[in-house]
Coordinates of C-alpha atoms in Angstrom, one line a residue:
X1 CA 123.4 -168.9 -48.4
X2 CA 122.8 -165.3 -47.0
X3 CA 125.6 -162.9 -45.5
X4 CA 125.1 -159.9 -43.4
X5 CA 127.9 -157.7 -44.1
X6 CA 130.1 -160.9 -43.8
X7 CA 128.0 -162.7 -41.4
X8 CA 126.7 -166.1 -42.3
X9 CA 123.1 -165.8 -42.0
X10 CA 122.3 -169.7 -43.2
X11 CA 119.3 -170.7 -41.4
X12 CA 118.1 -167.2 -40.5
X13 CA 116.3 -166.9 -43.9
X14 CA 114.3 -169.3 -45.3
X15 CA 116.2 -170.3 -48.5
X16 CA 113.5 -170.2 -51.1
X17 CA 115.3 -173.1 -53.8
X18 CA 113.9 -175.4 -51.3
X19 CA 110.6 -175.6 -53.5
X20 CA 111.7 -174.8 -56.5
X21 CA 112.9 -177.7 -59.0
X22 CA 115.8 -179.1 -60.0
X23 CA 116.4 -178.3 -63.5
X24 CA 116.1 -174.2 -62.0
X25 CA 118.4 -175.0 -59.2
X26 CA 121.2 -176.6 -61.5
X27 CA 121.8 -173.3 -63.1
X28 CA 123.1 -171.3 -60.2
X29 CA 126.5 -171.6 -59.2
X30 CA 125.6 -171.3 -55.4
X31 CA 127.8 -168.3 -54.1
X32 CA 127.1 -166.5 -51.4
X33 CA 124.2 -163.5 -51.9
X34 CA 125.1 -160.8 -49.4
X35 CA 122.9 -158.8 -47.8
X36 CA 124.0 -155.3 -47.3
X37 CA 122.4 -152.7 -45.1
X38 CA 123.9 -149.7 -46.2
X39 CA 122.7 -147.0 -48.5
X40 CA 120.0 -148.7 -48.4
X41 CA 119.0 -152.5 -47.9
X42 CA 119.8 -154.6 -51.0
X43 CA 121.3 -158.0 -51.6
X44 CA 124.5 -158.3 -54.0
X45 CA 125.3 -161.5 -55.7
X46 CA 128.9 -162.6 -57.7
X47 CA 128.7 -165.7 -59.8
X48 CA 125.0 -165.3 -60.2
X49 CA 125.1 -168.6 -62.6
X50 CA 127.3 -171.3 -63.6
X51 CA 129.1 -170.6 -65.9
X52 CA 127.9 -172.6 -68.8
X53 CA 124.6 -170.9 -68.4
X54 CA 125.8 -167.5 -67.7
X55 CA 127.6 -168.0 -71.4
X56 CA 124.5 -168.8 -72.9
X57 CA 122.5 -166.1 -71.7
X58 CA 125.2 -164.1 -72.9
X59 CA 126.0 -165.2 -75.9
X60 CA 121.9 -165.0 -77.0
X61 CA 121.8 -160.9 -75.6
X62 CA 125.0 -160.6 -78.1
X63 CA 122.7 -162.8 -81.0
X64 CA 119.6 -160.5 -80.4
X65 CA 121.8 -157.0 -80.3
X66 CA 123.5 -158.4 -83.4
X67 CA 120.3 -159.6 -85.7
X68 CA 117.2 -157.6 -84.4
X69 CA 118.3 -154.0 -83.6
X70 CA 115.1 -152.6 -84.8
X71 CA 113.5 -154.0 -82.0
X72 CA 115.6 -152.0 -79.5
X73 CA 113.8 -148.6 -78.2
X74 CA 115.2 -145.5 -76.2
X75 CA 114.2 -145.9 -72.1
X76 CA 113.8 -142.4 -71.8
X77 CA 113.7 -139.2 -72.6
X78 CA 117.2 -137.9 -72.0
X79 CA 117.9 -141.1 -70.8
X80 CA 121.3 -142.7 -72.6
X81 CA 120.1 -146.4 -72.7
X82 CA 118.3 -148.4 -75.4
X83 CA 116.6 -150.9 -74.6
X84 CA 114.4 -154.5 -75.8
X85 CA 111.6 -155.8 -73.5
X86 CA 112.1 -159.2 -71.8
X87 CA 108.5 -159.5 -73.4
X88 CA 110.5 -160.2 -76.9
X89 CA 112.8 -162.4 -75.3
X90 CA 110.0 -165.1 -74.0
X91 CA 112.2 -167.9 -76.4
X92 CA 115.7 -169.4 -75.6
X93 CA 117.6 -168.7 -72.2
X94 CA 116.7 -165.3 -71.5
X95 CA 113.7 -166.2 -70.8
X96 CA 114.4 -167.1 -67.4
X97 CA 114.2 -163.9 -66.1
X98 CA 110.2 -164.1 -67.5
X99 CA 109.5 -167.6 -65.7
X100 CA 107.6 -168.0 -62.6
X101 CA 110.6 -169.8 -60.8
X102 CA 112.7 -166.6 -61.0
X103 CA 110.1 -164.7 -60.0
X104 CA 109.6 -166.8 -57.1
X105 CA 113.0 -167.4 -56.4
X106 CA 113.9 -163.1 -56.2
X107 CA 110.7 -162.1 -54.5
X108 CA 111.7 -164.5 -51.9
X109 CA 114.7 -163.0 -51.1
X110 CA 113.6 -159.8 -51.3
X111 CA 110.6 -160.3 -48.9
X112 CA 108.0 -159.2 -51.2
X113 CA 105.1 -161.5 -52.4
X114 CA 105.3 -160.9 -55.9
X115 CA 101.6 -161.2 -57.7
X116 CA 103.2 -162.5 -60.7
X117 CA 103.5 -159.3 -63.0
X118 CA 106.7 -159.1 -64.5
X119 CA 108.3 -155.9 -66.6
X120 CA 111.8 -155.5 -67.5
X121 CA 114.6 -155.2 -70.8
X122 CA 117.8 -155.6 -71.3
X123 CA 119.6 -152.2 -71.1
X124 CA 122.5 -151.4 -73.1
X125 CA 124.6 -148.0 -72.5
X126 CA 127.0 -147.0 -75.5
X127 CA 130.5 -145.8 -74.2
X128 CA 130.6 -142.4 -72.6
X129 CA 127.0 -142.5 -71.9
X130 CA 126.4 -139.4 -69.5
X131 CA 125.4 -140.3 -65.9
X132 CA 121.2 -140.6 -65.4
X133 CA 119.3 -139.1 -62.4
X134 CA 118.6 -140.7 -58.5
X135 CA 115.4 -142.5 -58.5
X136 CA 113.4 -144.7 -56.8
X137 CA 111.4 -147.1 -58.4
X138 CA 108.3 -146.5 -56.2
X139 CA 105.9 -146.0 -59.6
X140 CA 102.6 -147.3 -61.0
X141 CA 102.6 -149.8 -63.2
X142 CA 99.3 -151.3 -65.2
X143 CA 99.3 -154.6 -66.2
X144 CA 96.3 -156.3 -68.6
X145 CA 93.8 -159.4 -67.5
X146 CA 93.4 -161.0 -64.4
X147 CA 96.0 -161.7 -61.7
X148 CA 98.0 -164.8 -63.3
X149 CA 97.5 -168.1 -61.7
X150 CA 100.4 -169.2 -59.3
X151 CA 102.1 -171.3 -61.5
X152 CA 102.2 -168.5 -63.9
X153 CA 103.5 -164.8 -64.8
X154 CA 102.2 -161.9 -67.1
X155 CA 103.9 -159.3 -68.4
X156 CA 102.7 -156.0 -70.0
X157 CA 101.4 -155.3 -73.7
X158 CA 100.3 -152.8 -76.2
X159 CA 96.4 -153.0 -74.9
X160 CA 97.2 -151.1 -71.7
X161 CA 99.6 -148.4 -70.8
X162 CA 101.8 -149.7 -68.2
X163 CA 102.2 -145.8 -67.2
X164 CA 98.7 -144.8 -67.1
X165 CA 96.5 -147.5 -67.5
X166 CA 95.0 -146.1 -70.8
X167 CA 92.9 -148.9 -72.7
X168 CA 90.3 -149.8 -74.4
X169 CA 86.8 -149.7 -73.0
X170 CA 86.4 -153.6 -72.9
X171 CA 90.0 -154.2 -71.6
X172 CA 90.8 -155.1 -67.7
X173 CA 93.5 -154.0 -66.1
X174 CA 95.1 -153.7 -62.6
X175 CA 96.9 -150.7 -61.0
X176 CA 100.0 -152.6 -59.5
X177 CA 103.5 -151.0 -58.0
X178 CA 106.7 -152.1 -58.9
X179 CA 107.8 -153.9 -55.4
X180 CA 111.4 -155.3 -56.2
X181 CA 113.8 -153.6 -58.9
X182 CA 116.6 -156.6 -60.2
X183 CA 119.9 -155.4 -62.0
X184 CA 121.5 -158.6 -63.9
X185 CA 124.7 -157.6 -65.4
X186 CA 126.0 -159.3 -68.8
X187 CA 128.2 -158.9 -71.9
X188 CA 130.1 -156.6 -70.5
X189 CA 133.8 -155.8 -71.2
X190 CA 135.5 -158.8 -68.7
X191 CA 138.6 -156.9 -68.2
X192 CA 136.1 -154.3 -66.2
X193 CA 138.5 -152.1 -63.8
X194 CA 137.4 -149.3 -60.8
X195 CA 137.3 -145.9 -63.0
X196 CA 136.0 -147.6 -65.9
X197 CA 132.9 -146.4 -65.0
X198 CA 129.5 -147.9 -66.0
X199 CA 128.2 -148.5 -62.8
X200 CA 125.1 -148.4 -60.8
X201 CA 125.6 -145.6 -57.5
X202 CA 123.3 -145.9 -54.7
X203 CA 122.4 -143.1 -52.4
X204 CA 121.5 -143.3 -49.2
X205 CA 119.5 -139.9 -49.6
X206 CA 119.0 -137.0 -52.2
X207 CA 117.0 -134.8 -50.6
X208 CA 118.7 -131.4 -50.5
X209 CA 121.7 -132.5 -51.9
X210 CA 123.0 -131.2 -55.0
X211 CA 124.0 -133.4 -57.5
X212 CA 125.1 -135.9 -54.8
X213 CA 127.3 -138.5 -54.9
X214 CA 126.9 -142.0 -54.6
X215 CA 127.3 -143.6 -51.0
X216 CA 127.7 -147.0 -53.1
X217 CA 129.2 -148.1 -56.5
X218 CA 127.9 -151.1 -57.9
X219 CA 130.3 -152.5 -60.6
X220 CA 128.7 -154.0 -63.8
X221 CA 130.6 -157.0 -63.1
X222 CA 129.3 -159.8 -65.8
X223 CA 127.6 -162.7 -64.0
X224 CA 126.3 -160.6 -61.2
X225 CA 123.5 -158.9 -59.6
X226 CA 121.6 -156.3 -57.1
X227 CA 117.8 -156.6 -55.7
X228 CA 116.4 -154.3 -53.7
X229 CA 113.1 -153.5 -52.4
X230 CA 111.4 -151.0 -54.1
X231 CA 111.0 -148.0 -51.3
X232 CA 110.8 -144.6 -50.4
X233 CA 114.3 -144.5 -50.1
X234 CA 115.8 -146.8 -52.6
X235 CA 117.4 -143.8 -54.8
X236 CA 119.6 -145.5 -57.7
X237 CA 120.9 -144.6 -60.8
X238 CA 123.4 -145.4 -63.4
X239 CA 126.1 -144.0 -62.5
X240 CA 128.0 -143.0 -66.2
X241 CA 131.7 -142.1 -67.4
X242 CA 131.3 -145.7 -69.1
X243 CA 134.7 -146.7 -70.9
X244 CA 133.0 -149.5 -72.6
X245 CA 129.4 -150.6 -73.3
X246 CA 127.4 -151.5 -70.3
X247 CA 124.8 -154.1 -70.3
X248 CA 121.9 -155.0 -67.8
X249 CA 119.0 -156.9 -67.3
X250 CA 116.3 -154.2 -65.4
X251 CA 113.8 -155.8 -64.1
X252 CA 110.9 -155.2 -62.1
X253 CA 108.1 -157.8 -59.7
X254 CA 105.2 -155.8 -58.3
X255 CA 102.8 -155.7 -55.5
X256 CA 98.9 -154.8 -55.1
X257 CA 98.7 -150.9 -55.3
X258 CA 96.8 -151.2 -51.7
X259 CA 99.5 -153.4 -50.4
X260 CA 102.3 -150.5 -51.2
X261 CA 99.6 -147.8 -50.0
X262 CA 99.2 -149.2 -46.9
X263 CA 103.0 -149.7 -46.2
X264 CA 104.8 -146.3 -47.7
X265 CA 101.6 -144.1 -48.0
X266 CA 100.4 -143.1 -51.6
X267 CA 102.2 -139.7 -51.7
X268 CA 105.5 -141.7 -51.9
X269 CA 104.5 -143.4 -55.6
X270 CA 105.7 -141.4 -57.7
X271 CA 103.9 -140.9 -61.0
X272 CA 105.1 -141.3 -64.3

């Protein structure tokens, strides 16, 4: 069911779960996904799961944290967030967010046809983690091998850049652009209160403003979720002052590089 700023919009958009199966279907609790206009459009979502599988997906981020943190990386440069890929999660119930029915499922609602290419992590922010920058998410991304079939999804590896494309002579690759950015929030504190911080601001625009703030704060409530088109004006960031550890599932689908061309012109792709 989709709302329009509190508008019932059931029947306006075609509801994607109608071809996707049963056992996918069961594991969403079937809220309401509201679709906001303002900053900028994006669709929120409380109660993303039921319950029992929201508490599994949980409990298995707190299991990998707990008994592989080698295999967490810094995001960025100056960037407060660690980091391990979804590719490294492909086993138990995170890998949902890898699986084609997710992808289906999200690039339906977001009204992007996804080609398949998934690339993502679960974020984690340590307490007091300093506030990041506005971006967009309009980037480059370079995924290995041929499109994946339609029952299928590929994510990247260590033979191609995903920034630059840089490979091997004898390895394919395809210039894609990321098309929809997902935010999945999760083992967080539950107690979470406004001016605990943590959150994820939205902009309607940056350009000459200073430091700006957010038009929109998006609370890192556990068990819920943002999507958004990835755009021109889609400016985002995490928004900082954390009281307690924030956690996130970051995730992006992507779209042919001629595909976003065409639509937002190439000067609005912003390299790496």
């Amino acid at each position: 069911m989709f709302v329009w700023e509190g508008v019932t919009l059931t029947g306006v958009m075609e509801s994607p779960s109608t071809t996707l199966p049963g056992w996918f279907t069961e594991l969403f609790a079937h809220r309401r996904w509201v679709r906001r206009a303002t900053p900028f459009p994006h669709v929120y979502v409380r109660d993303v799961f039921v319950d029992e599988f929201y508490q599994r997906l949980s409990a298995e981020y707190q299991r990998v944290r707990r008994e592989r943190p080698a295999e967490f990386h810094e995001v960025n440069e100056n960037y407060s967030a660690d980091s391990i890929s979804l590719n490294k999660l492909r086993s138990g119930p995170l890998a949902l967010f890898t699986s084609r029915e997710w992808h289906d499922l999200i690039a339906g609602v977001a009204g992007v046809p996804g080609t398949g290419d998934i690339e993502g992590g679960v974020h984690h922010h340590p307490p007091e983690s300093p506030r990041g920058w506005p971006h967009s998410d309009l980037a480059p991304a370079w995924f290995p091998g041929e499109p994946p079939a339609p029952d299928e999804t590929r994510l990247p590896d260590n033979t191609v850049d995903i920034q630059n494309g840089e490979r091997e002579p004898d390895v394919a690759a395809r210039e894609l652009v990321r098309g929809v950015a997902i935010m999945f929030y999760l083992a967080n504190e539950p107690n979470w209160n406004a001016g605990d911080g943590g959150e994820t601001a939205l902009f309607a625009h940056v350009h000459g403003r200073h430091d700006p703030e957010p038009d929109l704060l998006v609370p890192p409530l556990n068990n819920s979720m943002v999507i958004f088109e990835c755009t021109p004006r889609s400016w985002h960031t995490f928004a900082g002052n954390n009281v307690h550890d924030r956690n996130c599932v970051v995730m992006w689908l992507h779209r042919p590089k001629s595909e976003a061309v065409r639509r937002w012109g190439e000067n609005h792709i912003v390299e790496w």
